[in-house]
Structure formats: C-alpha cells, structure tokens
PDB file of C-alpha atoms in Angstrom:
ATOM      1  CA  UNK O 103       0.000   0.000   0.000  1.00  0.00           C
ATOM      2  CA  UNK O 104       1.310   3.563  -1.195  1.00  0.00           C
ATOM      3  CA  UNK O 105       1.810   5.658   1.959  1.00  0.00           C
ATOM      4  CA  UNK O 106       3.192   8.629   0.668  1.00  0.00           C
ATOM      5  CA  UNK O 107       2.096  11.242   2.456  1.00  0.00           C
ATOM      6  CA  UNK O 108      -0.949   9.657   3.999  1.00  0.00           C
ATOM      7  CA  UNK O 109      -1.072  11.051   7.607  1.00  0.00           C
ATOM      8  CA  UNK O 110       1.784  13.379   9.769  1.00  0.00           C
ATOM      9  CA  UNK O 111       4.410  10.168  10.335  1.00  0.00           C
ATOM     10  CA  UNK O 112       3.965   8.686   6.944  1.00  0.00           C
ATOM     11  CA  UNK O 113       6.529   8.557   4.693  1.00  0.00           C
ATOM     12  CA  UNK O 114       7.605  11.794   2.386  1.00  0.00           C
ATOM     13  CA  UNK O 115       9.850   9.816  -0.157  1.00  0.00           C
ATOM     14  CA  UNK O 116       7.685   6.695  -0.382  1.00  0.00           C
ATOM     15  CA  UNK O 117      10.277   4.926   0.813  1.00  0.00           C
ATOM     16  CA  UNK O 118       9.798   2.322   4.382  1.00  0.00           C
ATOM     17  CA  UNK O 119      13.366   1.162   6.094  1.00  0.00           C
ATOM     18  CA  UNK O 120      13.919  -2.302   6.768  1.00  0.00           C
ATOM     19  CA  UNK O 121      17.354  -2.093   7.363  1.00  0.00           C
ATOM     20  CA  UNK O 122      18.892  -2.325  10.453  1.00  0.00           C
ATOM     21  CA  UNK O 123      15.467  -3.598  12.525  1.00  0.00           C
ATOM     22  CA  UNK O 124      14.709  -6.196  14.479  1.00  0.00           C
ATOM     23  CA  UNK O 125      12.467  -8.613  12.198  1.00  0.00           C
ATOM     24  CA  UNK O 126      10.749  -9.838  16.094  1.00  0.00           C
ATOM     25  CA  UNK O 127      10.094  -6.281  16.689  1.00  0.00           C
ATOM     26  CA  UNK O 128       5.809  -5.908  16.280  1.00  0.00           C
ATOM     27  CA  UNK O 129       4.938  -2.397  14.362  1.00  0.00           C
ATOM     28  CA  UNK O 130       1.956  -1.547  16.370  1.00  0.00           C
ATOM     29  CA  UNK O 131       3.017   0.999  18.783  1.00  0.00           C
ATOM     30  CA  UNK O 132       1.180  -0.163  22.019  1.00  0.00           C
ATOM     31  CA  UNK O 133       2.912  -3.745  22.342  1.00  0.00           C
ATOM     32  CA  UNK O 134       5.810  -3.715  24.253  1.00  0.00           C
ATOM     33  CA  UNK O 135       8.517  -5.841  23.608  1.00  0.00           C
ATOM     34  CA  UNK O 136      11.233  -7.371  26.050  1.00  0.00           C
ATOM     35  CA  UNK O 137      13.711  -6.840  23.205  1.00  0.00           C
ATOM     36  CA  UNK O 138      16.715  -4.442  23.062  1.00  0.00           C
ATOM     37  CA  UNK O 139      17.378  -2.502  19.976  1.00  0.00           C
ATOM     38  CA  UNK O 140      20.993  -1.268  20.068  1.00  0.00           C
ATOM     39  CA  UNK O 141      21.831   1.557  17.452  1.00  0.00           C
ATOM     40  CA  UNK O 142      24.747   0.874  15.202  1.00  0.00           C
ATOM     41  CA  UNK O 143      27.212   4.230  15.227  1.00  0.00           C
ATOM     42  CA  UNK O 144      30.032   2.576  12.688  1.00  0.00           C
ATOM     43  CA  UNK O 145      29.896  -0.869  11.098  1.00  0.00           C
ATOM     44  CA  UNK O 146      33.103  -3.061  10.322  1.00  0.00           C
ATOM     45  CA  UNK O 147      32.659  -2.511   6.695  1.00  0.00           C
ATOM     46  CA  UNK O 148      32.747   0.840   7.224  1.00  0.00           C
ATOM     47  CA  UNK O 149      36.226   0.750   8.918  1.00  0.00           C
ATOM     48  CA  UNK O 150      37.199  -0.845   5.782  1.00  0.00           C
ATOM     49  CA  UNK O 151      35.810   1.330   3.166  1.00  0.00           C
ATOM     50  CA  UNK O 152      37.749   4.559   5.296  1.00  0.00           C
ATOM     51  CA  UNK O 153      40.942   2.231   4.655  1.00  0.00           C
ATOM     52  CA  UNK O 154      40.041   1.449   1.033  1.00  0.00           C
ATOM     53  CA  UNK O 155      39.835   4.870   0.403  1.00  0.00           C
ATOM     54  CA  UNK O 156      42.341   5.926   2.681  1.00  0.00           C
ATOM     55  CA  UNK O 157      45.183   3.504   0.569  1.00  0.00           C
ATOM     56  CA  UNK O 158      43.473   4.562  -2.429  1.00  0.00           C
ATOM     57  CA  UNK O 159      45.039   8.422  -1.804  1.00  0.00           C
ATOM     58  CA  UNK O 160      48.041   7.866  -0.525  1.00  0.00           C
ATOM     59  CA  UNK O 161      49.347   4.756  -2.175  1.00  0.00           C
ATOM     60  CA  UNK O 162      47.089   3.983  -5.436  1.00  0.00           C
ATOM     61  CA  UNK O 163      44.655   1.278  -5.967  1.00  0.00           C
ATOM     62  CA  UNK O 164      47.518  -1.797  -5.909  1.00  0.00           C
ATOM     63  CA  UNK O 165      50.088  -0.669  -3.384  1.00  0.00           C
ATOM     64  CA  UNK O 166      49.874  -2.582  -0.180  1.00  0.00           C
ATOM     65  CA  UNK O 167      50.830   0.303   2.544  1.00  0.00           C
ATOM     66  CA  UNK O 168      52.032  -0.787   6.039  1.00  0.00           C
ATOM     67  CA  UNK O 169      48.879  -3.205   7.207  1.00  0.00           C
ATOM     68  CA  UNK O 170      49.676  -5.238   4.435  1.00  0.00           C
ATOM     69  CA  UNK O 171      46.435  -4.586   2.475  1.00  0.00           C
ATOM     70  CA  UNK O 172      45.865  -2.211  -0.837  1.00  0.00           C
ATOM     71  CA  UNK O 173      42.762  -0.812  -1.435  1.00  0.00           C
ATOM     72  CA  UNK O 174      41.972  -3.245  -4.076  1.00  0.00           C
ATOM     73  CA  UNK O 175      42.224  -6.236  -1.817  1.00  0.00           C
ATOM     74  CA  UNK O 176      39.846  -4.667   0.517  1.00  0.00           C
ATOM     75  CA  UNK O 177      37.607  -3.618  -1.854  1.00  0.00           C
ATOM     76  CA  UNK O 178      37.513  -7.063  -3.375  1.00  0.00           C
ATOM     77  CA  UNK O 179      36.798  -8.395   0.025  1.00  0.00           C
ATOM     78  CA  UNK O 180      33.500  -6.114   0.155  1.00  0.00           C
ATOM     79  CA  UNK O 181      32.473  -6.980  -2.767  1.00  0.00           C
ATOM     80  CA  UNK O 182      33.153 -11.237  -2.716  1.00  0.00           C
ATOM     81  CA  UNK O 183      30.887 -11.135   0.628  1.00  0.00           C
ATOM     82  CA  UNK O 184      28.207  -9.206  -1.408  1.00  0.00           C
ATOM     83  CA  UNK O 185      28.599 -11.887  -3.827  1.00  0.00           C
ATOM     84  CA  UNK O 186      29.837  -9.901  -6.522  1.00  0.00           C
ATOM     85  CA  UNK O 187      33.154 -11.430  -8.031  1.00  0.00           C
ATOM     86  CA  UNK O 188      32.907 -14.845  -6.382  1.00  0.00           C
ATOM     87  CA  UNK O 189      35.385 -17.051  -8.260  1.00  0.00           C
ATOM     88  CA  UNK O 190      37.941 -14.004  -8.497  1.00  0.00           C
ATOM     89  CA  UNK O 191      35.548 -12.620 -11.551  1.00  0.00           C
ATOM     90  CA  UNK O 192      34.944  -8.982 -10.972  1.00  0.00           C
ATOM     91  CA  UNK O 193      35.830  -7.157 -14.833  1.00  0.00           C
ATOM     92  CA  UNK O 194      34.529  -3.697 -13.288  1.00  0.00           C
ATOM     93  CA  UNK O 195      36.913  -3.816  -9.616  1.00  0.00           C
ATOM     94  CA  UNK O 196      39.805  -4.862 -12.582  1.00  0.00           C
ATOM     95  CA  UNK O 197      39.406  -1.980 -14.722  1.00  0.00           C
ATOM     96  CA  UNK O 198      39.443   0.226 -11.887  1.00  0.00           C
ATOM     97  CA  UNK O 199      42.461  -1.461 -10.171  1.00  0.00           C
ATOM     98  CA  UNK O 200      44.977   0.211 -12.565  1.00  0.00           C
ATOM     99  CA  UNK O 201      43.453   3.780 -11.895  1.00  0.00           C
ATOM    100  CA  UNK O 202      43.539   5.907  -8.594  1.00  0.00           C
ATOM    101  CA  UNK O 203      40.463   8.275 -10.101  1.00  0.00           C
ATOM    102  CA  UNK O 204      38.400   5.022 -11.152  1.00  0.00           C
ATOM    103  CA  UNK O 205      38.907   2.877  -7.533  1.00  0.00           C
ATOM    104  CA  UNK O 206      38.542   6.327  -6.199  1.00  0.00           C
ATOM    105  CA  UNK O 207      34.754   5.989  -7.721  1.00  0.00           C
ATOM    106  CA  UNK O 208      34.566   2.729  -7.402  1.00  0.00           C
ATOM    107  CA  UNK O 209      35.002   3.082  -3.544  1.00  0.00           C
ATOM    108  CA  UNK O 210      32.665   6.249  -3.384  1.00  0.00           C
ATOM    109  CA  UNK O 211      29.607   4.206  -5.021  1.00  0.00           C
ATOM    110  CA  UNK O 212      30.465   1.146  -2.758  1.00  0.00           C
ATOM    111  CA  UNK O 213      29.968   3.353   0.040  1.00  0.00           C
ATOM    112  CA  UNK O 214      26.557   4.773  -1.200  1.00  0.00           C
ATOM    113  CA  UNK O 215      25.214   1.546  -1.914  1.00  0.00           C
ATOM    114  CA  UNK O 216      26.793  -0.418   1.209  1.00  0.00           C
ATOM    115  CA  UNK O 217      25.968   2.378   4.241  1.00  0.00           C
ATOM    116  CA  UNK O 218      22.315   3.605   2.268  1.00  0.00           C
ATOM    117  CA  UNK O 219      19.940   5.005   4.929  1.00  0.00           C
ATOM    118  CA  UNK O 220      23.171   4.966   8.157  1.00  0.00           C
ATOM    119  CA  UNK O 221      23.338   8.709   7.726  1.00  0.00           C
ATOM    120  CA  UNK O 222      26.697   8.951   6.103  1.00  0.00           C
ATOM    121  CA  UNK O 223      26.055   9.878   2.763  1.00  0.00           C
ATOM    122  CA  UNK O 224      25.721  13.961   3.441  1.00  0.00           C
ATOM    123  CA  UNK O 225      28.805  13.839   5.023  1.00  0.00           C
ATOM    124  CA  UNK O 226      30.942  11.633   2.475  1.00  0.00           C
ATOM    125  CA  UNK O 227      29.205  14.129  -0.459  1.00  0.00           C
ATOM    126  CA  UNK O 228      30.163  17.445   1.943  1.00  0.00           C
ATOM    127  CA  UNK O 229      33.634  15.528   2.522  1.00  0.00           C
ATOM    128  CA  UNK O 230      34.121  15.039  -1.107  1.00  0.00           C
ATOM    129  CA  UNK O 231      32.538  18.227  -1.685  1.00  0.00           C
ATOM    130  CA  UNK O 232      30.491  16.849  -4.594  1.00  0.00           C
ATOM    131  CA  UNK O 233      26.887  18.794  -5.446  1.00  0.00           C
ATOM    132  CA  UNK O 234      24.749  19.047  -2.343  1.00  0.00           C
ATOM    133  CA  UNK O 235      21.817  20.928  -4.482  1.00  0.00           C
ATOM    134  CA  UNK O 236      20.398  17.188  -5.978  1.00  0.00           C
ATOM    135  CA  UNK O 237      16.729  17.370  -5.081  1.00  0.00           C
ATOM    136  CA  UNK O 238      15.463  14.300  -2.746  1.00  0.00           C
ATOM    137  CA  UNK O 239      14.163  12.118  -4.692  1.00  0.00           C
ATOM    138  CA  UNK O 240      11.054   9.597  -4.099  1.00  0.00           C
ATOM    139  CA  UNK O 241       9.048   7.003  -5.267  1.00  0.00           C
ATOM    140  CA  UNK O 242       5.356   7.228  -5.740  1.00  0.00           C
ATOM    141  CA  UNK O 243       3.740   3.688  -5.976  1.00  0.00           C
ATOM    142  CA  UNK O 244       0.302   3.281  -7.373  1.00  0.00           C
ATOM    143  CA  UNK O 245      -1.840  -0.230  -8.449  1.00  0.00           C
ATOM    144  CA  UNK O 246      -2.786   0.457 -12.810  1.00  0.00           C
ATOM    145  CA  UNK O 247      -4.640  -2.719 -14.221  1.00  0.00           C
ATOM    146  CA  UNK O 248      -3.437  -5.073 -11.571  1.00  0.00           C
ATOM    147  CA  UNK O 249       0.472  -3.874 -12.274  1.00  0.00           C
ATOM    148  CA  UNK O 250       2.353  -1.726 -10.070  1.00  0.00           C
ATOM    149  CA  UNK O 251       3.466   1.991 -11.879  1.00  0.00           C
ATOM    150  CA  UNK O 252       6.942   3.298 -10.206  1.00  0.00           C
ATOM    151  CA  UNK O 253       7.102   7.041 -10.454  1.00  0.00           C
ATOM    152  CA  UNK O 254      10.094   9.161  -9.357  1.00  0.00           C
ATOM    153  CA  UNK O 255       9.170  12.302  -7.613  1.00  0.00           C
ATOM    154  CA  UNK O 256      10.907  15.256  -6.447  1.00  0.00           C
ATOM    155  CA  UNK O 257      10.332  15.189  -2.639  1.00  0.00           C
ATOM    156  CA  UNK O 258      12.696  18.102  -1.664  1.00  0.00           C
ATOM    157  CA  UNK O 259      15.260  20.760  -3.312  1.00  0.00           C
ATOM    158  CA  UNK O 260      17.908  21.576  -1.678  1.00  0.00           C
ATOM    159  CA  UNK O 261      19.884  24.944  -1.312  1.00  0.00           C
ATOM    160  CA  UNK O 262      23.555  24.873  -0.284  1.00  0.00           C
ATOM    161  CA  UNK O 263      25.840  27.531  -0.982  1.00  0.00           C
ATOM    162  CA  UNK O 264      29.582  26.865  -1.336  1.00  0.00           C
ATOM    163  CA  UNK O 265      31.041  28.006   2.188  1.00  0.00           C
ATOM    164  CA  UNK O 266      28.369  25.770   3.620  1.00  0.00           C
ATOM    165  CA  UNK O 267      30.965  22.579   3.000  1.00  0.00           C
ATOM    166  CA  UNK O 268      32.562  24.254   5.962  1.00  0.00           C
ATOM    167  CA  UNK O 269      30.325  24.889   9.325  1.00  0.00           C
ATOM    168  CA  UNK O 270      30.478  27.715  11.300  1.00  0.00           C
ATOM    169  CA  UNK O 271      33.096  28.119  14.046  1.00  0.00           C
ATOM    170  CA  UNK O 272      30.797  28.525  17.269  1.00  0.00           C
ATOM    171  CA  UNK O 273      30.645  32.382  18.525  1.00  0.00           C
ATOM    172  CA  UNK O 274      31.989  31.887  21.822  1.00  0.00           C
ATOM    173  CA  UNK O 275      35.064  29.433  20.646  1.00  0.00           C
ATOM    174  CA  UNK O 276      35.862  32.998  18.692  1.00  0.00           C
ATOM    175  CA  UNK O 277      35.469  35.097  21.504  1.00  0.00           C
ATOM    176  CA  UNK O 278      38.011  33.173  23.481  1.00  0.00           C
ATOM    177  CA  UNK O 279      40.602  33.727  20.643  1.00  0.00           C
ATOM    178  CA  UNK O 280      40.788  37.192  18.860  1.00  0.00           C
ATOM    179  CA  UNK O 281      43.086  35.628  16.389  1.00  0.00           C
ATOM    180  CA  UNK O 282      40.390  33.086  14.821  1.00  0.00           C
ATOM    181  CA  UNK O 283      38.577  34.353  12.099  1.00  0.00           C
ATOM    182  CA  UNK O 284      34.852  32.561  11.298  1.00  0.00           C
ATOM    183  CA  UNK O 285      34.522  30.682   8.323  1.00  0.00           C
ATOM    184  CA  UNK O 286      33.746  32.502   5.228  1.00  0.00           C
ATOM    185  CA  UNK O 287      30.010  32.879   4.347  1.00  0.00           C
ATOM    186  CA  UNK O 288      28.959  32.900   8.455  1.00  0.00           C
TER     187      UNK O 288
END
C-alpha cells in the first residue's frame, strides 16, 4: 500500500526502512517488547571502506601500505561477501584497479550503496565536496490494471551555498581567541 504522504508520520519519499530492525520487533506501537534494539554508530565494513579509500590516496589502488592490504584487496573483500566477483571474476573492480580516479569511484559508489539510509552519505558528499543541491528524490507507488506503476518524484530541493561545505566556528570558541577568524560565508 502507497503511503506517501498519507497522515503526519507517513513517509515523504515513499520509501519504508527495513534495514537495520529487528524482524521480532511488532509495528503496532502499544505492544511492548522485552527486546533491546541497540543503534549501530560505525559498522566493520565501514572501517574498511575509510581504509580502502584511505590507501586509495596515498598509495594507489595496488600498493599494499604498512597493514599489508591495498585498497583493491579490501575492496575485493567487500564486494566477494556481497557476492559480486565470487570465483575471483569482478571485470569492473579490474578496470578500476589500474586507476587511482576510477577505484577512487569505485570506492565512493560502494559506500553509497553499502551504508544507504546509516546517515553517512551527506557527510561523504560534503567531505568530497560533490553537489549538495540534488533534489530528494522519491518514489510514488500506485496499483494500474493489476500492475504496479513506479514514479520518481521530487520530494525536496535543496539549497547549499559553497562556504556551507565548511560549518560555522561557534561564537563563543571565537570570543576566546581574537586571532580566529569565522569561516567565510557565516
């Protein structure tokens, strides 16, 4: 059932998150469960992707730095548990292995796809400082002739202005110090 934008809590993107929750956990709000829900902050794969990328700058996408691993072998790791490359078959990880700017992609979209809906993808894009002005985009469901129709809908545009990459220094931390100047644009 399409609950875009049904009643105050729906969802705005069309979009429901199954990621992350406890599949024992009952959605009606007034059962209580004996059941703890612990919130993840970082994942091990995300340790990894921060090395991949990491190795990726400072050595390339082949040389092995001090740990012993390049940023192609741990990349190739992520991907064999996702099941992509099994059997040492992976043409797309091989044409990027020869190219910092490729595995630096290559590791970027890995990240999208493997930490969608943690929260981390604002920050990689401000990190990277990539185009924060991409409207949110959604997906409207709806039931024509017994076959679902997928629509893509703007949800949200967004409005950020380059020195925005940067946050502002907090007044009082430049108070304390005459000799730190606020970030441009605040």
């Amino acid at each position: 059932d399409n609950g875009l934008n049904k009643i105050a809590n729906s969802t705005r993107t069309g979009y429901y998150l199954r990621k992350l929750m406890r599949d024992d956990c009952d959605p009606n709000s007034t059962t209580q469960l004996a059941q703890y829900h612990y919130p993840v902050y970082m994942r091990f794969t995300e340790i990894f992707l921060a090395y991949a990328e990491a190795a990726n700058e400072a050595w390339g996408p082949r040389v092995a730095g001090p740990s012993g691993y390049s940023a192609y072998d741990v990349i190739k790791a992520i991907r064999q548990r996702a099941g992509i490359g099994t059997g040492g078959n992976d043409p797309y990880l091989e044409t990027c292995a020869g190219d910092p700017a490729m595995m630096r992609e290559l590791i970027r979209n890995e990240r999208r796809i493997e930490l969608s809906f943690e929260n981390k993808r604002f920050w990689d894009m401000r990190r990277w400082k990539l185009d924060l002005n991409e409207p949110v985009k959604g997906m409207d469901v709806k039931q024509v002739a017994g076959a679902l129709k997928y629509n893509i809908i703007d949800v949200e545009n967004r409005n950020y202005k380059d020195y925005m990459y940067y946050g502002p220094i907090p007044d009082g931390e430049v108070q304390k110090w005459s000799n730190l100047d606020q970030n441009t644009g605040w």
